[in-house]
Short mmCIF file of N, CA and C in Angstrom, two decimals:
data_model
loop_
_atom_site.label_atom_id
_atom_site.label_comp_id
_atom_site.label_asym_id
_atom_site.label_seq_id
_atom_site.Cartn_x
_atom_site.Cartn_y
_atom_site.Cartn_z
N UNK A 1 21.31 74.95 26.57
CA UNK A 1 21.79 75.58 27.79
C UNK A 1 20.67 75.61 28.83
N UNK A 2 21.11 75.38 30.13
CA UNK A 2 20.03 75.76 31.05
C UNK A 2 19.85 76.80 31.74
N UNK A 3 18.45 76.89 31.77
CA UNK A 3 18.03 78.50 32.52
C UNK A 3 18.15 78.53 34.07
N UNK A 4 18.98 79.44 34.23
CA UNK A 4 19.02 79.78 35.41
C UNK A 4 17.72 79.35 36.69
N UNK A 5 16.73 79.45 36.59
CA UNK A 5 15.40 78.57 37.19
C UNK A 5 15.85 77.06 36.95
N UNK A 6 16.21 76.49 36.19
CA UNK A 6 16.25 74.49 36.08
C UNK A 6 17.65 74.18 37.05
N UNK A 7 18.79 75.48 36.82
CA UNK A 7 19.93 74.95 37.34
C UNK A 7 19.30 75.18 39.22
N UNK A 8 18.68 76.45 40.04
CA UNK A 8 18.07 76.32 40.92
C UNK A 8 17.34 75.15 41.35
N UNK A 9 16.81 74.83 40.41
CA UNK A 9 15.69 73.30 40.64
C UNK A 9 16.73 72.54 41.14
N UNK A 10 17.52 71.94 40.21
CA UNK A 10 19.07 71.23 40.40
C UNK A 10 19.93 71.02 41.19
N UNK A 11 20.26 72.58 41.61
CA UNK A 11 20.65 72.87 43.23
C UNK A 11 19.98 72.37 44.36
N UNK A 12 18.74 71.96 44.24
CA UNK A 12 17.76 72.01 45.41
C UNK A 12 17.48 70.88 45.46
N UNK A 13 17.42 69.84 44.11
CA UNK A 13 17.22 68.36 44.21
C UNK A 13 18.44 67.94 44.77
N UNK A 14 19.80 68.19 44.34
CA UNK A 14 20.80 67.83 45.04
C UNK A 14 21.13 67.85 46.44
N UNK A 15 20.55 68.86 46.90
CA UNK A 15 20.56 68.83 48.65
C UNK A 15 19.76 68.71 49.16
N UNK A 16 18.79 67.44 48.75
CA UNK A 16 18.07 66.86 49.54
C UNK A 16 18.75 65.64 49.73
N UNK A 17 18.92 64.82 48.80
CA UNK A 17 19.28 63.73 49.33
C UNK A 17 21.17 63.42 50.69
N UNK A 18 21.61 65.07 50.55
CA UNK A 18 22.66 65.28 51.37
C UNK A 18 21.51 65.23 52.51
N UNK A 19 20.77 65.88 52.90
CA UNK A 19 19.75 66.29 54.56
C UNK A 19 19.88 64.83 54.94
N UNK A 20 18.87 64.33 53.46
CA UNK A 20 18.61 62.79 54.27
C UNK A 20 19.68 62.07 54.74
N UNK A 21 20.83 62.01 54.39
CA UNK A 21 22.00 61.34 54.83
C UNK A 21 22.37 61.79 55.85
N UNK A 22 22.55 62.68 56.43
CA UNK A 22 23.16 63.67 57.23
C UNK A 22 22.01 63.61 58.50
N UNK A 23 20.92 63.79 58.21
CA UNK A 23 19.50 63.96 59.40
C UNK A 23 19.17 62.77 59.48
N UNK A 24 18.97 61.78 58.96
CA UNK A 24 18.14 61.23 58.98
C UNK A 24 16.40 60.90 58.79
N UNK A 25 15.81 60.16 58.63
CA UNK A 25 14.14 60.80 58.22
C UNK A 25 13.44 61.55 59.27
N UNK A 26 13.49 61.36 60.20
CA UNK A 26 13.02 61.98 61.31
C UNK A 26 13.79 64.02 61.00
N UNK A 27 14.64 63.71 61.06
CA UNK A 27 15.64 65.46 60.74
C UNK A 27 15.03 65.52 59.42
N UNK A 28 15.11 65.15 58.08
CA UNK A 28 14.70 65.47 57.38
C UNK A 28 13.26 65.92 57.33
N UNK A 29 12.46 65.01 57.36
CA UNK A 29 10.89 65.63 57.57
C UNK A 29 10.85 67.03 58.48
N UNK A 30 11.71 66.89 59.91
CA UNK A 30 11.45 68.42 60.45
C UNK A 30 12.09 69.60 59.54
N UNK A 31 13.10 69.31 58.47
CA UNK A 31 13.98 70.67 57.79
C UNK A 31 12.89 70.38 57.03
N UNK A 32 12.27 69.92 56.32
CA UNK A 32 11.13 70.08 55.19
C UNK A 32 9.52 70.86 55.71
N UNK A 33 10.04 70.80 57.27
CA UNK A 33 8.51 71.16 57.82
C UNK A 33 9.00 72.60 58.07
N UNK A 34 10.16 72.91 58.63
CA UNK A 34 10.88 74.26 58.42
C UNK A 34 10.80 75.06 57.07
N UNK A 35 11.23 74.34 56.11
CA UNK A 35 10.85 74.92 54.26
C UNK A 35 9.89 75.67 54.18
N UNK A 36 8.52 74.57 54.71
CA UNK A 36 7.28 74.99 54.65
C UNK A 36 7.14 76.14 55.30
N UNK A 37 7.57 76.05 56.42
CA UNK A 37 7.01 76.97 57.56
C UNK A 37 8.00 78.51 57.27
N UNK A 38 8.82 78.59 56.07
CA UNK A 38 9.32 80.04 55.08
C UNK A 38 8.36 79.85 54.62
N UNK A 39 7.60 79.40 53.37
CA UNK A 39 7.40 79.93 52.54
C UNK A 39 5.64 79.93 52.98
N UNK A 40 5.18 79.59 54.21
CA UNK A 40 3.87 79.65 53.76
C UNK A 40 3.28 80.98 54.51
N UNK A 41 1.82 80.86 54.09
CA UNK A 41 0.97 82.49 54.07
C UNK A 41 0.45 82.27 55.75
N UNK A 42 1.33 83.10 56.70
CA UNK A 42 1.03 83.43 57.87
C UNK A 42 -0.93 82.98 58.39
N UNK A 43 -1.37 83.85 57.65
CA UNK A 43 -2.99 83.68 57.72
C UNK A 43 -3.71 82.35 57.46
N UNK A 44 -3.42 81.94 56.12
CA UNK A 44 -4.06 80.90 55.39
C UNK A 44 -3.52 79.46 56.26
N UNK A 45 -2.05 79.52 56.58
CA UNK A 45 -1.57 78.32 57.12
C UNK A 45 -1.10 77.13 56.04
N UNK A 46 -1.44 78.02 54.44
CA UNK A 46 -0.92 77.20 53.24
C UNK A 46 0.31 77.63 52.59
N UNK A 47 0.65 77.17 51.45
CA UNK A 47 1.62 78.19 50.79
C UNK A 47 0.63 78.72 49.59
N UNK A 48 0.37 79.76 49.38
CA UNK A 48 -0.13 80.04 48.33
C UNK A 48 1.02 80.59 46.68
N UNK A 49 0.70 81.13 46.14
CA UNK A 49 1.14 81.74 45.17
C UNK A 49 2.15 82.97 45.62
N UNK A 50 1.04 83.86 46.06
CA UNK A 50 1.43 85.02 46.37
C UNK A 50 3.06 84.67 47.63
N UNK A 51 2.77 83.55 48.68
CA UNK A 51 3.51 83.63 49.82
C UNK A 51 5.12 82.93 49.05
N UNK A 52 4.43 82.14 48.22
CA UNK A 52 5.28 81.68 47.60
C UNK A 52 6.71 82.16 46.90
N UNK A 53 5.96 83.44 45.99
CA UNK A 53 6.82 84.38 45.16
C UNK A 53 7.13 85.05 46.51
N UNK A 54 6.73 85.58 47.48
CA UNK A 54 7.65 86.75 48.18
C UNK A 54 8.22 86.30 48.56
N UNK A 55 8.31 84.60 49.40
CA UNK A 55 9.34 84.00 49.85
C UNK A 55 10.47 83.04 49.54
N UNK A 56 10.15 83.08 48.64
CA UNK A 56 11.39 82.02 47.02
C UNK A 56 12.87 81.99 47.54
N UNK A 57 12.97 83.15 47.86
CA UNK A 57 14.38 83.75 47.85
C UNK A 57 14.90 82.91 48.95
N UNK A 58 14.29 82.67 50.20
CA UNK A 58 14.43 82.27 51.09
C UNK A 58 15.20 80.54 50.76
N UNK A 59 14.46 80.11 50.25
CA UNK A 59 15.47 78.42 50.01
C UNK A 59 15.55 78.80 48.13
N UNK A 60 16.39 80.26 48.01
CA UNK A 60 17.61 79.68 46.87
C UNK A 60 16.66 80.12 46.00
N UNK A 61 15.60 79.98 45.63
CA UNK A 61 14.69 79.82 44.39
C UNK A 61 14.28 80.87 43.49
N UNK A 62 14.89 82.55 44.31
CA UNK A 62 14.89 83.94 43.60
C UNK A 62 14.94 83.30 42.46
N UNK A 63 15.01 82.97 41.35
CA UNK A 63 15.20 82.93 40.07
C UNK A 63 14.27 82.11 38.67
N UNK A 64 13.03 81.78 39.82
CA UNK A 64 11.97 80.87 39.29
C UNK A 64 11.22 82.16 38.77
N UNK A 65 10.87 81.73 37.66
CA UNK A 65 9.45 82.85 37.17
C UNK A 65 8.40 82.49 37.71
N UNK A 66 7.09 83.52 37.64
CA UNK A 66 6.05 82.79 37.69
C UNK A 66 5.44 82.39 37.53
N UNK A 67 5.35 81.36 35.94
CA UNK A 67 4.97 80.70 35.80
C UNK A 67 5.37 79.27 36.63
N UNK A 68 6.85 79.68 36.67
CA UNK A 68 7.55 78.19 37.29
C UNK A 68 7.27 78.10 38.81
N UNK A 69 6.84 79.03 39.60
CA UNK A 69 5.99 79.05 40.71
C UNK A 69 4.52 78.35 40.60
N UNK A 70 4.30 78.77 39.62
CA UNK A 70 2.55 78.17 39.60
C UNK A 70 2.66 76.79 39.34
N UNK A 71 3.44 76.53 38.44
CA UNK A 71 3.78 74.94 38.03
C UNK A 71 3.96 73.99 39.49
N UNK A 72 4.98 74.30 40.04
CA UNK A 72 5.50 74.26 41.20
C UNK A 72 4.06 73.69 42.55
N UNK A 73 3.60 74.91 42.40
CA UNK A 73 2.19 74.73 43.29
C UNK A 73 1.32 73.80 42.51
N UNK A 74 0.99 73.42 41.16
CA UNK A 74 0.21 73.08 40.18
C UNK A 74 0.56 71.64 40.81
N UNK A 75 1.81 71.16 40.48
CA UNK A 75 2.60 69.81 40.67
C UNK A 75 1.97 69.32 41.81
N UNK A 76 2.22 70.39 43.08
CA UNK A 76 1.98 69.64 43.77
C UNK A 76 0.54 69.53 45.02
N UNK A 77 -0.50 70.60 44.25
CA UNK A 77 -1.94 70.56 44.77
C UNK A 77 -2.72 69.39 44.58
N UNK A 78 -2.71 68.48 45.40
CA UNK A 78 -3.53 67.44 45.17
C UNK A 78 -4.35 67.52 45.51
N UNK A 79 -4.73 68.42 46.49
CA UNK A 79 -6.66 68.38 46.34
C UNK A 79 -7.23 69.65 45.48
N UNK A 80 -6.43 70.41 45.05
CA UNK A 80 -7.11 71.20 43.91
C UNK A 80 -7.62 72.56 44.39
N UNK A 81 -6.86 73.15 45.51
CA UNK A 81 -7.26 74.22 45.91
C UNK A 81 -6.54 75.36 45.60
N UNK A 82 -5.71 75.65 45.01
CA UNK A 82 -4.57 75.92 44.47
C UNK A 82 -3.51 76.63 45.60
N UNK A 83 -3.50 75.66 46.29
CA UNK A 83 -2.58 76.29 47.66
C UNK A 83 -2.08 75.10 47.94
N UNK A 84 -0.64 75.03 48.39
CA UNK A 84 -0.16 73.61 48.96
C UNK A 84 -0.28 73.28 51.00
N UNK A 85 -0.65 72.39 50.92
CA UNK A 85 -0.56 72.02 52.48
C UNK A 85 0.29 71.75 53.00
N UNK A 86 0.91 71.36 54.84
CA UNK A 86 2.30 71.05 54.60
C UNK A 86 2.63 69.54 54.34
N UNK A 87 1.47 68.46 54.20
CA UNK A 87 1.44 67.80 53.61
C UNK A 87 1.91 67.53 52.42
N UNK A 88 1.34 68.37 51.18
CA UNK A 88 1.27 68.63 49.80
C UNK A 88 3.01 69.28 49.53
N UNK A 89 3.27 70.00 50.75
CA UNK A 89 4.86 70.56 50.63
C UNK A 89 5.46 69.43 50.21
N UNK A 90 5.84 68.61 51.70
CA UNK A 90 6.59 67.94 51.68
C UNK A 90 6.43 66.59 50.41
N UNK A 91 5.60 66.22 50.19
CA UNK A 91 5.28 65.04 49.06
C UNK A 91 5.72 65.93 47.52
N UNK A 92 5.82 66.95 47.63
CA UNK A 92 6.55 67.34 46.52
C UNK A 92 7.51 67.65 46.49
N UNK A 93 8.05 67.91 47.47
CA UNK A 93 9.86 68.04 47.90
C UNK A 93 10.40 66.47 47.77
N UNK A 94 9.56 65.35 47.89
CA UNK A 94 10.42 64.15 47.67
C UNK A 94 10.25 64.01 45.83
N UNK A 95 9.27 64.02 45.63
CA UNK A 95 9.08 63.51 44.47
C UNK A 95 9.92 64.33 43.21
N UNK A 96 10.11 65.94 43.66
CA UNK A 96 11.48 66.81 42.70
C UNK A 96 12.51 66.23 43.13
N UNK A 97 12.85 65.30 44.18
CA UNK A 97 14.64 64.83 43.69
C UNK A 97 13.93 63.28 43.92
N UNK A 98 14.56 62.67 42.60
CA UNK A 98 14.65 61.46 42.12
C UNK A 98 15.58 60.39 42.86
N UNK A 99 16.18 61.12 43.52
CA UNK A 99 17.32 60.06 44.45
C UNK A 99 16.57 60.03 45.59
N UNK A 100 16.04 60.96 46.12
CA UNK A 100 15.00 61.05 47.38
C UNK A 100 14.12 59.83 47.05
N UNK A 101 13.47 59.88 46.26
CA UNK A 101 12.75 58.62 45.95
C UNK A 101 12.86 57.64 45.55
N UNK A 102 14.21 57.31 45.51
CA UNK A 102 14.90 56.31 45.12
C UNK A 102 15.15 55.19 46.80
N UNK A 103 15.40 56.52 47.48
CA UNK A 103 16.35 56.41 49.16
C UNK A 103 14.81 56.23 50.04
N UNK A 104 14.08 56.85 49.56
CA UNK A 104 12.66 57.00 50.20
C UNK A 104 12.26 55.63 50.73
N UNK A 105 12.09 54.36 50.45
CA UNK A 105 12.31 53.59 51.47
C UNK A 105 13.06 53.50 52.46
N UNK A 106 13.89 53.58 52.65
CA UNK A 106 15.19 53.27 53.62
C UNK A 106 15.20 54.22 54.05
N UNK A 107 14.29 55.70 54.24
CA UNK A 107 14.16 56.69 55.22
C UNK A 107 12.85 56.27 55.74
N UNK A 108 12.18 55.62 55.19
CA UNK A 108 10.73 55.26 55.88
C UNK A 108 11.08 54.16 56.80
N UNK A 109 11.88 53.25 56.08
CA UNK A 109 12.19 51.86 57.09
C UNK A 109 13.31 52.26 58.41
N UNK A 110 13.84 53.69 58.30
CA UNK A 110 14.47 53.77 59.26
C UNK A 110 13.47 54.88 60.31
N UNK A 111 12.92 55.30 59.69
CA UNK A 111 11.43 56.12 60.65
C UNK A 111 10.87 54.98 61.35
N UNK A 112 10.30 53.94 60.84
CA UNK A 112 9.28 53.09 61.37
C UNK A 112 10.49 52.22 62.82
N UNK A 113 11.33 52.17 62.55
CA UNK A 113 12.10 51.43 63.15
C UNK A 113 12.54 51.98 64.65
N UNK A 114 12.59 53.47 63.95
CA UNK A 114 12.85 54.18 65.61
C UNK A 114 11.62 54.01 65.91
N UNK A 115 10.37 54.54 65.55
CA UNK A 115 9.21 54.09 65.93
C UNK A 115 9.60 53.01 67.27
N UNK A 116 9.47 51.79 66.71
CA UNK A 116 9.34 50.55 66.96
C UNK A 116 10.07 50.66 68.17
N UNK A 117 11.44 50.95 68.21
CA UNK A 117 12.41 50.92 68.85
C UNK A 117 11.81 52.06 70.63
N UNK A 118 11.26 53.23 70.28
CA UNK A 118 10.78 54.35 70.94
C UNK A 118 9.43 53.44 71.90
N UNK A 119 8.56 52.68 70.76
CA UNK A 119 7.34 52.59 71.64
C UNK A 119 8.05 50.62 72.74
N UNK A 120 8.77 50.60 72.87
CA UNK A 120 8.86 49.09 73.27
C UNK A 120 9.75 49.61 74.40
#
């Protein structure tokens, strides 16, 4: 059976790859920069732990322990500070839904394209 925290995870991988369809990469990256901009620590300008757990609730996630918060941040600290950037956000918001990264070209090739399209 699954725990209430995996079926949340579940919920949340699934509606990403709806944004991307629906926004496009350009809309998507700004609702992912929005995500960030709930859950992170006013001061620091990161998400920490602490900003993390008080703000969970906010995209759905009341139901993560905290360990599964720390994991969460763990996953996705790549430089090892134990705080995520909104960098570090978003590269872990693609990489928890598997269809996102599946589609993840064809939101990049349609980014670069408006690009292209914008600067000419």
């Amino acid at each position: 059976m699954a725990s209430s925290s995996q079926n949340s995870l579940q919920n949340f991988h699934d509606f990403l790859p709806l944004m991307a369809g629906k926004l496009g990469g350009d809309g998507l990256v700004g609702e992912l920069c929005n995500g960030f901009n709930l859950l992170v620590d006013g001061e620091k300008g990161v998400i920490t732990f602490e900003s993390l757990k008080r703000n969970s609730a906010r995209l759905g996630l009341q139901d993560l322990t905290d360990d599964d918060l720390r994991c969460m941040l763990k996953e996705g600290d790549f430089d090892g500070d134990g705080a995520l950037s909104q960098m570090e956000f978003c590269v872990l918001m693609f990489r928890l839904s598997p269809e996102l990264m599946e589609a993840s070209q064809f939101v990049f090739q349609e980014a670069i394209e408006q690009e292209l399209k914008d600067g000419c």
